[in-house]
Structure formats: structure tokens, C-alpha cells
Amino acid sequence: SAVISQKPSRDICQRGTSLTIQCQVDSQVTMMFWYRQQPGQSLTLIATANQGSEATYESGFVIDKFPISRPNLTFSTLTVSNMSPEDSSIYLCSVDPWGQGRGYGYTFGSGTRLTVV
Amino acid sequence: AQSVAQPEDQVNVAEGNPLTVKCTYSVSGNPYLFWYVQYPNRGLQFLLKYITGDNLVKGSYGFEAEFNKSQTSFHLKKPSALVSDSALYFCAVSASEGNNRLAFGKGNQVVVIP
């Protein structure tokens, strides 16, 4: 299965600043996903990123707050903009290595633990 | 839209005893079901999946899960728990048609007591 490198692994940021999280995959994948895991909670899908098109955001998430880039089939970034303490979460990227788009063994990165102070 | 219920917040089990983590799901059409494990300060690791075929699926680290369509359940099991199995376990479901989003349960903290 695909191997994902995600960085940074953790960061402490000042409110009002922005952080860009990178996700690098060792193989070409069609679909990449960004999730948020708030403290003590489950994973919530932020958006789906396909190469060559705008990301598709889930309800409650907007591009101005979470801009996403997908410049090629192995790389994506998620930016958390104008951060507030409520943005403190673990952010994970995920890929669908079989390109089935049906959850065939989604693979996850190790996550970015973000603390906003 | 699909959803998952993991009714217990925490599962405590003695080392060497059988471990069961419960999961029920709701989805339109046929479900694709997954279990993931999350160790402290780590990402999610894939354990096993049910897509089609045999209802009993075997995965990593000696875990298995049984798909029960009539009860809409996909409970995770391990015959003999290890202290190293202590972690957070997530059940997830995707649909075979329509919305293909992967919906996660809230997670179960498993504590294996030496």
C-alpha cells in the first residue's frame, strides 16, 4: 500500500497565523483527503483533493480557512489560516491508493498535531 | 449518509483474555467496512477491511472482524489481548454507491490490563 510522509509532525502556533501541512505519497494516487481530529473526538473529513481540480469541501469547512493545493499526483498541502485555539487538532492526510473512490483501504499519514496558543 | 456507532467509550480487558470492540453501521447499499488503530501521538493504522466475500475477515496483529448484515455490525475481535494492544480503535464505513465518504465512529479506547 501507499506510504505517506506528513509534516510537520507537530507545531505550536500563535493565534492569527497560518500553518501549511504537507503530505507526500510514494506513489501516484488519484484522490487525497484531509481530516481533522479534534481532542478526544473522531475524524472529520475536511475536503477531498484531486489533482487538476479545486478541492471539494465538506459542510462546515471553507476554502478561505483551509486552502488546499494538489499540484501533482503525489503531493498535497493543507493550510490552516488565521488560526484560533479552536483549530487545535490533529490533521491527517489520507489517500485512496486503488483509486476506487469507495474507501478501499484508505491509508493515513502520521498526522500533524497542531496547538494554537 | 453513512454513519457508525461505537457504543462503548472504553473497553477494559485483562491480558490474555478475548477482546471485543463493537461497531454497528448505517449505510445505503452495500457497506465497505474498516477498522483502524491509533496509538498515542501516531496516525491511523489500517487493521482490516470487509468489501465482499467471507464474512469473517482477518487482519493485522491477530485481529479479526465479522460482518453481520442482519445486525448491521462489524465487531472487532482478538482471541488473546496483549498489553501492546492498548490503543484507540476506530470503525469506519463507506458506501458501495452514492456518497463515497468514509464515516468514522467516535472511537473506543482499549485498555489491556497486565
PDB file of C-alpha atoms in Angstrom:
ATOM      1  CA  SER A   1       0.000   0.000   0.000  1.00  0.00           C
ATOM      2  CA  ALA A   2       0.996   3.632  -0.328  1.00  0.00           C
ATOM      3  CA  VAL A   3       3.343   5.230   2.191  1.00  0.00           C
ATOM      4  CA  ILE A   4       2.588   8.774   3.273  1.00  0.00           C
ATOM      5  CA  SER A   5       5.016  11.283   4.726  1.00  0.00           C
ATOM      6  CA  GLN A   6       3.313  14.112   6.515  1.00  0.00           C
ATOM      7  CA  LYS A   7       4.984  17.121   8.040  1.00  0.00           C
ATOM      8  CA  PRO A   8       5.340  18.817  10.335  1.00  0.00           C
ATOM      9  CA  SER A   9       4.505  16.168  12.895  1.00  0.00           C
ATOM     10  CA  ARG A  10       3.580  18.822  15.417  1.00  0.00           C
ATOM     11  CA  ASP A  11       3.653  22.558  15.838  1.00  0.00           C
ATOM     12  CA  ILE A  12       2.686  25.228  18.309  1.00  0.00           C
ATOM     13  CA  CYS A  13       1.434  28.368  16.609  1.00  0.00           C
ATOM     14  CA  GLN A  14       0.295  31.806  17.617  1.00  0.00           C
ATOM     15  CA  ARG A  15      -3.300  32.746  17.008  1.00  0.00           C
ATOM     16  CA  GLY A  16      -3.851  34.714  13.837  1.00  0.00           C
ATOM     17  CA  THR A  17      -1.034  32.994  11.959  1.00  0.00           C
ATOM     18  CA  SER A  18      -1.230  30.260   9.331  1.00  0.00           C
ATOM     19  CA  LEU A  19       0.342  26.824   9.091  1.00  0.00           C
ATOM     20  CA  THR A  20       0.831  24.747   5.963  1.00  0.00           C
ATOM     21  CA  ILE A  21       0.865  20.986   6.323  1.00  0.00           C
ATOM     22  CA  GLN A  22       2.472  18.855   3.631  1.00  0.00           C
ATOM     23  CA  CYS A  23       1.569  15.368   2.540  1.00  0.00           C
ATOM     24  CA  GLN A  24       3.865  13.378   0.248  1.00  0.00           C
ATOM     25  CA  VAL A  25       2.922   9.965  -1.128  1.00  0.00           C
ATOM     26  CA  ASP A  26       5.373   7.435  -2.513  1.00  0.00           C
ATOM     27  CA  SER A  27       3.116   6.586  -5.444  1.00  0.00           C
ATOM     28  CA  GLN A  28       0.678   8.374  -7.696  1.00  0.00           C
ATOM     29  CA  VAL A  29      -2.825   8.485  -6.301  1.00  0.00           C
ATOM     30  CA  THR A  30      -5.972   9.965  -7.686  1.00  0.00           C
ATOM     31  CA  MET A  31      -7.720  11.006  -4.517  1.00  0.00           C
ATOM     32  CA  MET A  32      -6.255  12.596  -1.418  1.00  0.00           C
ATOM     33  CA  PHE A  33      -8.232  13.527   1.669  1.00  0.00           C
ATOM     34  CA  TRP A  34      -7.697  15.823   4.613  1.00  0.00           C
ATOM     35  CA  TYR A  35      -9.194  15.051   8.024  1.00  0.00           C
ATOM     36  CA  ARG A  36      -9.361  16.825  11.339  1.00  0.00           C
ATOM     37  CA  GLN A  37      -9.385  15.028  14.667  1.00  0.00           C
ATOM     38  CA  GLN A  38     -10.286  17.366  17.487  1.00  0.00           C
ATOM     39  CA  PRO A  39      -9.167  16.416  21.002  1.00  0.00           C
ATOM     40  CA  GLY A  40     -10.970  13.339  22.225  1.00  0.00           C
ATOM     41  CA  GLN A  41     -13.081  13.093  19.105  1.00  0.00           C
ATOM     42  CA  SER A  42     -13.314  11.123  15.912  1.00  0.00           C
ATOM     43  CA  LEU A  43     -12.114  12.052  12.466  1.00  0.00           C
ATOM     44  CA  THR A  44     -13.996  14.558  10.374  1.00  0.00           C
ATOM     45  CA  LEU A  45     -13.381  14.911   6.660  1.00  0.00           C
ATOM     46  CA  ILE A  46     -12.361  18.442   5.715  1.00  0.00           C
ATOM     47  CA  ALA A  47     -12.028  18.090   1.959  1.00  0.00           C
ATOM     48  CA  THR A  48     -11.177  15.860  -0.969  1.00  0.00           C
ATOM     49  CA  ALA A  49      -8.317  16.947  -3.216  1.00  0.00           C
ATOM     50  CA  ASN A  50      -7.975  15.701  -6.765  1.00  0.00           C
ATOM     51  CA  GLN A  51      -5.111  16.730  -8.969  1.00  0.00           C
ATOM     52  CA  GLY A  52      -6.023  19.351 -11.511  1.00  0.00           C
ATOM     53  CA  SER A  53      -9.237  20.498  -9.919  1.00  0.00           C
ATOM     54  CA  GLU A  54     -10.443  22.521  -6.975  1.00  0.00           C
ATOM     55  CA  ALA A  55     -10.776  20.691  -3.700  1.00  0.00           C
ATOM     56  CA  THR A  56     -14.236  19.659  -2.616  1.00  0.00           C
ATOM     57  CA  TYR A  57     -15.040  20.827   0.901  1.00  0.00           C
ATOM     58  CA  GLU A  58     -17.380  19.192   3.365  1.00  0.00           C
ATOM     59  CA  SER A  59     -20.110  21.063   5.139  1.00  0.00           C
ATOM     60  CA  GLY A  60     -18.668  23.387   7.743  1.00  0.00           C
ATOM     61  CA  PHE A  61     -15.305  23.807   6.040  1.00  0.00           C
ATOM     62  CA  VAL A  62     -14.447  26.616   3.619  1.00  0.00           C
ATOM     63  CA  ILE A  63     -11.589  27.272   1.258  1.00  0.00           C
ATOM     64  CA  ASP A  64     -10.647  30.588   2.836  1.00  0.00           C
ATOM     65  CA  LYS A  65      -9.973  28.880   6.139  1.00  0.00           C
ATOM     66  CA  PHE A  66      -8.476  25.656   4.796  1.00  0.00           C
ATOM     67  CA  PRO A  67      -6.942  26.278   1.371  1.00  0.00           C
ATOM     68  CA  ILE A  68      -5.668  23.118  -0.274  1.00  0.00           C
ATOM     69  CA  SER A  69      -3.205  22.596  -3.077  1.00  0.00           C
ATOM     70  CA  ARG A  70      -2.784  19.475  -5.179  1.00  0.00           C
ATOM     71  CA  PRO A  71      -0.088  20.241  -7.742  1.00  0.00           C
ATOM     72  CA  ASN A  72       0.550  16.647  -8.789  1.00  0.00           C
ATOM     73  CA  LEU A  73      -0.453  13.064  -8.109  1.00  0.00           C
ATOM     74  CA  THR A  74       1.920  12.566  -5.178  1.00  0.00           C
ATOM     75  CA  PHE A  75       1.660  15.757  -3.149  1.00  0.00           C
ATOM     76  CA  SER A  76      -0.851  17.964  -1.379  1.00  0.00           C
ATOM     77  CA  THR A  77      -0.841  20.738   1.178  1.00  0.00           C
ATOM     78  CA  LEU A  78      -3.449  21.942   3.648  1.00  0.00           C
ATOM     79  CA  THR A  79      -3.156  25.412   5.144  1.00  0.00           C
ATOM     80  CA  VAL A  80      -4.902  26.305   8.362  1.00  0.00           C
ATOM     81  CA  SER A  81      -5.404  30.049   8.084  1.00  0.00           C
ATOM     82  CA  ASN A  82      -5.886  32.757  10.684  1.00  0.00           C
ATOM     83  CA  MET A  83      -5.682  30.192  13.438  1.00  0.00           C
ATOM     84  CA  SER A  84      -7.532  30.302  16.720  1.00  0.00           C
ATOM     85  CA  PRO A  85      -7.293  27.939  19.705  1.00  0.00           C
ATOM     86  CA  GLU A  86     -10.344  26.084  18.343  1.00  0.00           C
ATOM     87  CA  ASP A  87      -8.180  24.927  15.453  1.00  0.00           C
ATOM     88  CA  SER A  88      -6.018  22.902  17.831  1.00  0.00           C
ATOM     89  CA  SER A  89      -6.394  19.393  16.464  1.00  0.00           C
ATOM     90  CA  ILE A  90      -4.622  16.581  14.735  1.00  0.00           C
ATOM     91  CA  TYR A  91      -4.753  16.972  10.969  1.00  0.00           C
ATOM     92  CA  LEU A  92      -4.320  13.871   8.849  1.00  0.00           C
ATOM     93  CA  CYS A  93      -4.000  13.305   5.165  1.00  0.00           C
ATOM     94  CA  SER A  94      -5.227  10.132   3.567  1.00  0.00           C
ATOM     95  CA  VAL A  95      -5.060   8.547   0.149  1.00  0.00           C
ATOM     96  CA  ASP A  96      -7.103   6.100  -1.792  1.00  0.00           C
ATOM     97  CA  PRO A  97      -4.298   4.131  -3.412  1.00  0.00           C
ATOM     98  CA  TRP A  98      -6.531   1.978  -5.556  1.00  0.00           C
ATOM     99  CA  GLY A  99      -8.367   4.952  -6.965  1.00  0.00           C
ATOM    100  CA  GLN A 100     -11.661   3.263  -6.344  1.00  0.00           C
ATOM    101  CA  GLY A 101     -13.131   6.189  -4.501  1.00  0.00           C
ATOM    102  CA  ARG A 102     -15.007   3.763  -2.294  1.00  0.00           C
ATOM    103  CA  GLY A 103     -12.768   3.534   0.693  1.00  0.00           C
ATOM    104  CA  TYR A 104     -10.720   0.590  -0.415  1.00  0.00           C
ATOM    105  CA  GLY A 105      -8.118   0.559   2.311  1.00  0.00           C
ATOM    106  CA  TYR A 106      -7.551   4.226   2.792  1.00  0.00           C
ATOM    107  CA  THR A 107      -4.023   4.873   4.037  1.00  0.00           C
ATOM    108  CA  PHE A 108      -3.326   7.642   6.528  1.00  0.00           C
ATOM    109  CA  GLY A 109      -0.352   9.797   7.265  1.00  0.00           C
ATOM    110  CA  SER A 110       1.025  10.008  10.782  1.00  0.00           C
ATOM    111  CA  GLY A 111      -0.756  13.282  11.402  1.00  0.00           C
ATOM    112  CA  THR A 112       0.137  16.828  12.394  1.00  0.00           C
ATOM    113  CA  ARG A 113      -0.621  17.760  15.966  1.00  0.00           C
ATOM    114  CA  LEU A 114      -1.395  21.475  15.981  1.00  0.00           C
ATOM    115  CA  THR A 115      -1.662  23.565  19.122  1.00  0.00           C
ATOM    116  CA  VAL A 116      -2.747  27.174  18.791  1.00  0.00           C
ATOM    117  CA  VAL A 117      -1.916  29.468  21.682  1.00  0.00           C
TER     118      VAL A 117
ATOM    119  CA  ALA B   1     -25.412   9.380   4.641  1.00  0.00           C
ATOM    120  CA  GLN B   2     -23.439   6.606   6.223  1.00  0.00           C
ATOM    121  CA  SER B   3     -22.727   6.525   9.945  1.00  0.00           C
ATOM    122  CA  VAL B   4     -21.041   4.348  12.525  1.00  0.00           C
ATOM    123  CA  ALA B   5     -21.803   3.729  16.181  1.00  0.00           C
ATOM    124  CA  GLN B   6     -19.240   2.510  18.647  1.00  0.00           C
ATOM    125  CA  PRO B   7     -21.316   2.292  21.811  1.00  0.00           C
ATOM    126  CA  GLU B   8     -18.575   1.947  24.400  1.00  0.00           C
ATOM    127  CA  ASP B   9     -16.155   4.695  25.294  1.00  0.00           C
ATOM    128  CA  GLN B  10     -13.577   2.403  26.830  1.00  0.00           C
ATOM    129  CA  VAL B  11     -13.021  -1.329  26.816  1.00  0.00           C
ATOM    130  CA  ASN B  12     -11.001  -2.829  29.645  1.00  0.00           C
ATOM    131  CA  VAL B  13      -9.699  -6.355  29.313  1.00  0.00           C
ATOM    132  CA  ALA B  14      -7.152  -8.460  31.144  1.00  0.00           C
ATOM    133  CA  GLU B  15      -4.098  -9.542  29.226  1.00  0.00           C
ATOM    134  CA  GLY B  16      -4.683 -12.936  27.657  1.00  0.00           C
ATOM    135  CA  ASN B  17      -8.467 -12.582  27.633  1.00  0.00           C
ATOM    136  CA  PRO B  18     -10.545 -12.196  24.488  1.00  0.00           C
ATOM    137  CA  LEU B  19     -11.010  -8.660  23.253  1.00  0.00           C
ATOM    138  CA  THR B  20     -14.136  -7.402  21.503  1.00  0.00           C
ATOM    139  CA  VAL B  21     -14.751  -3.885  20.249  1.00  0.00           C
ATOM    140  CA  LYS B  22     -18.281  -3.287  18.988  1.00  0.00           C
ATOM    141  CA  CYS B  23     -19.327  -1.450  15.863  1.00  0.00           C
ATOM    142  CA  THR B  24     -22.675  -1.031  14.143  1.00  0.00           C
ATOM    143  CA  TYR B  25     -23.227   0.904  10.965  1.00  0.00           C
ATOM    144  CA  SER B  26     -25.853   2.517   8.805  1.00  0.00           C
ATOM    145  CA  VAL B  27     -25.425   2.894   5.048  1.00  0.00           C
ATOM    146  CA  SER B  28     -27.411   2.905   1.848  1.00  0.00           C
ATOM    147  CA  GLY B  29     -26.488  -0.044  -0.290  1.00  0.00           C
ATOM    148  CA  ASN B  30     -23.656  -2.408   0.441  1.00  0.00           C
ATOM    149  CA  PRO B  31     -21.156  -1.338   3.073  1.00  0.00           C
ATOM    150  CA  TYR B  32     -17.402  -1.244   2.910  1.00  0.00           C
ATOM    151  CA  LEU B  33     -16.210  -1.598   6.496  1.00  0.00           C
ATOM    152  CA  PHE B  34     -12.866  -0.833   8.077  1.00  0.00           C
ATOM    153  CA  TRP B  35     -11.068  -0.939  11.379  1.00  0.00           C
ATOM    154  CA  TYR B  36      -8.177   1.375  12.198  1.00  0.00           C
ATOM    155  CA  VAL B  37      -5.992   1.636  15.277  1.00  0.00           C
ATOM    156  CA  GLN B  38      -4.356   4.782  16.619  1.00  0.00           C
ATOM    157  CA  TYR B  39      -1.501   4.611  19.072  1.00  0.00           C
ATOM    158  CA  PRO B  40      -0.634   7.682  21.154  1.00  0.00           C
ATOM    159  CA  ASN B  41       0.796  10.518  19.071  1.00  0.00           C
ATOM    160  CA  ARG B  42       0.541   8.456  15.907  1.00  0.00           C
ATOM    161  CA  GLY B  43      -1.610   8.436  12.801  1.00  0.00           C
ATOM    162  CA  LEU B  44      -4.156   5.799  11.929  1.00  0.00           C
ATOM    163  CA  GLN B  45      -3.014   2.321  11.046  1.00  0.00           C
ATOM    164  CA  PHE B  46      -5.191   0.106   8.910  1.00  0.00           C
ATOM    165  CA  LEU B  47      -6.160  -3.177  10.591  1.00  0.00           C
ATOM    166  CA  LEU B  48      -8.622  -4.864   8.274  1.00  0.00           C
ATOM    167  CA  LYS B  49     -11.486  -4.346   5.879  1.00  0.00           C
ATOM    168  CA  TYR B  50     -14.609  -6.036   4.597  1.00  0.00           C
ATOM    169  CA  ILE B  51     -15.503  -5.364   0.998  1.00  0.00           C
ATOM    170  CA  THR B  52     -17.156  -8.571  -0.143  1.00  0.00           C
ATOM    171  CA  GLY B  53     -16.871 -12.318   0.293  1.00  0.00           C
ATOM    172  CA  ASP B  54     -16.299 -14.205   3.529  1.00  0.00           C
ATOM    173  CA  ASN B  55     -17.992 -12.517   6.467  1.00  0.00           C
ATOM    174  CA  LEU B  56     -15.037 -13.243   8.734  1.00  0.00           C
ATOM    175  CA  VAL B  57     -12.039 -11.165   7.822  1.00  0.00           C
ATOM    176  CA  LYS B  58      -8.593 -11.426   9.316  1.00  0.00           C
ATOM    177  CA  GLY B  59      -6.233  -8.527   9.655  1.00  0.00           C
ATOM    178  CA  SER B  60      -3.033  -7.338  11.204  1.00  0.00           C
ATOM    179  CA  TYR B  61      -1.713  -8.209  14.674  1.00  0.00           C
ATOM    180  CA  GLY B  62      -4.078 -11.169  15.099  1.00  0.00           C
ATOM    181  CA  PHE B  63      -7.263  -9.138  14.844  1.00  0.00           C
ATOM    182  CA  GLU B  64     -10.356 -10.292  13.024  1.00  0.00           C
ATOM    183  CA  ALA B  65     -13.837  -8.945  12.465  1.00  0.00           C
ATOM    184  CA  GLU B  66     -17.131 -10.469  11.480  1.00  0.00           C
ATOM    185  CA  PHE B  67     -19.544  -8.783   9.128  1.00  0.00           C
ATOM    186  CA  ASN B  68     -23.149  -9.418  10.136  1.00  0.00           C
ATOM    187  CA  LYS B  69     -25.533  -7.947   7.611  1.00  0.00           C
ATOM    188  CA  SER B  70     -28.724  -8.688   9.523  1.00  0.00           C
ATOM    189  CA  GLN B  71     -27.406  -6.962  12.635  1.00  0.00           C
ATOM    190  CA  THR B  72     -25.504  -4.296  10.651  1.00  0.00           C
ATOM    191  CA  SER B  73     -22.494  -4.988  12.796  1.00  0.00           C
ATOM    192  CA  PHE B  74     -18.764  -5.354  12.269  1.00  0.00           C
ATOM    193  CA  HIS B  75     -17.291  -6.179  15.669  1.00  0.00           C
ATOM    194  CA  LEU B  76     -13.529  -6.364  16.054  1.00  0.00           C
ATOM    195  CA  LYS B  77     -12.116  -9.320  17.949  1.00  0.00           C
ATOM    196  CA  LYS B  78      -8.866 -10.755  19.161  1.00  0.00           C
ATOM    197  CA  PRO B  79      -8.696 -14.113  20.940  1.00  0.00           C
ATOM    198  CA  SER B  80      -5.968 -13.125  23.389  1.00  0.00           C
ATOM    199  CA  ALA B  81      -5.266  -9.476  24.151  1.00  0.00           C
ATOM    200  CA  LEU B  82      -1.782  -8.095  24.672  1.00  0.00           C
ATOM    201  CA  VAL B  83      -0.789  -5.050  26.687  1.00  0.00           C
ATOM    202  CA  SER B  84       0.551  -3.603  23.438  1.00  0.00           C
ATOM    203  CA  ASP B  85      -2.992  -3.674  22.026  1.00  0.00           C
ATOM    204  CA  SER B  86      -3.873  -0.747  24.274  1.00  0.00           C
ATOM    205  CA  ALA B  87      -4.830   1.985  21.836  1.00  0.00           C
ATOM    206  CA  LEU B  88      -7.719   3.849  20.260  1.00  0.00           C
ATOM    207  CA  TYR B  89      -9.747   1.836  17.759  1.00  0.00           C
ATOM    208  CA  PHE B  90     -11.917   3.345  15.052  1.00  0.00           C
ATOM    209  CA  CYS B  91     -14.565   1.650  12.948  1.00  0.00           C
ATOM    210  CA  ALA B  92     -15.370   3.256   9.600  1.00  0.00           C
ATOM    211  CA  VAL B  93     -17.834   2.688   6.782  1.00  0.00           C
ATOM    212  CA  SER B  94     -18.095   3.704   3.179  1.00  0.00           C
ATOM    213  CA  ALA B  95     -20.913   3.016   0.741  1.00  0.00           C
ATOM    214  CA  SER B  96     -20.742   0.954  -2.419  1.00  0.00           C
ATOM    215  CA  GLU B  97     -22.694   3.583  -4.290  1.00  0.00           C
ATOM    216  CA  GLY B  98     -23.693   7.181  -3.925  1.00  0.00           C
ATOM    217  CA  ASN B  99     -21.768   9.174  -1.346  1.00  0.00           C
ATOM    218  CA  ASN B 100     -18.369   7.524  -1.016  1.00  0.00           C
ATOM    219  CA  ARG B 101     -17.277   9.376   2.097  1.00  0.00           C
ATOM    220  CA  LEU B 102     -15.561   7.384   4.795  1.00  0.00           C
ATOM    221  CA  ALA B 103     -17.527   7.892   8.016  1.00  0.00           C
ATOM    222  CA  PHE B 104     -15.792   7.147  11.308  1.00  0.00           C
ATOM    223  CA  GLY B 105     -17.151   6.108  14.646  1.00  0.00           C
ATOM    224  CA  LYS B 106     -16.146   8.055  17.745  1.00  0.00           C
ATOM    225  CA  GLY B 107     -13.511   5.514  18.648  1.00  0.00           C
ATOM    226  CA  ASN B 108     -13.024   3.119  21.525  1.00  0.00           C
ATOM    227  CA  GLN B 109     -10.149   3.309  23.947  1.00  0.00           C
ATOM    228  CA  VAL B 110      -8.931  -0.209  24.658  1.00  0.00           C
ATOM    229  CA  VAL B 111      -7.006  -0.741  27.863  1.00  0.00           C
ATOM    230  CA  VAL B 112      -5.353  -4.112  28.332  1.00  0.00           C
ATOM    231  CA  ILE B 113      -4.508  -4.708  31.968  1.00  0.00           C
ATOM    232  CA  PRO B 114      -1.372  -6.729  32.705  1.00  0.00           C
TER     233      PRO B 114
END
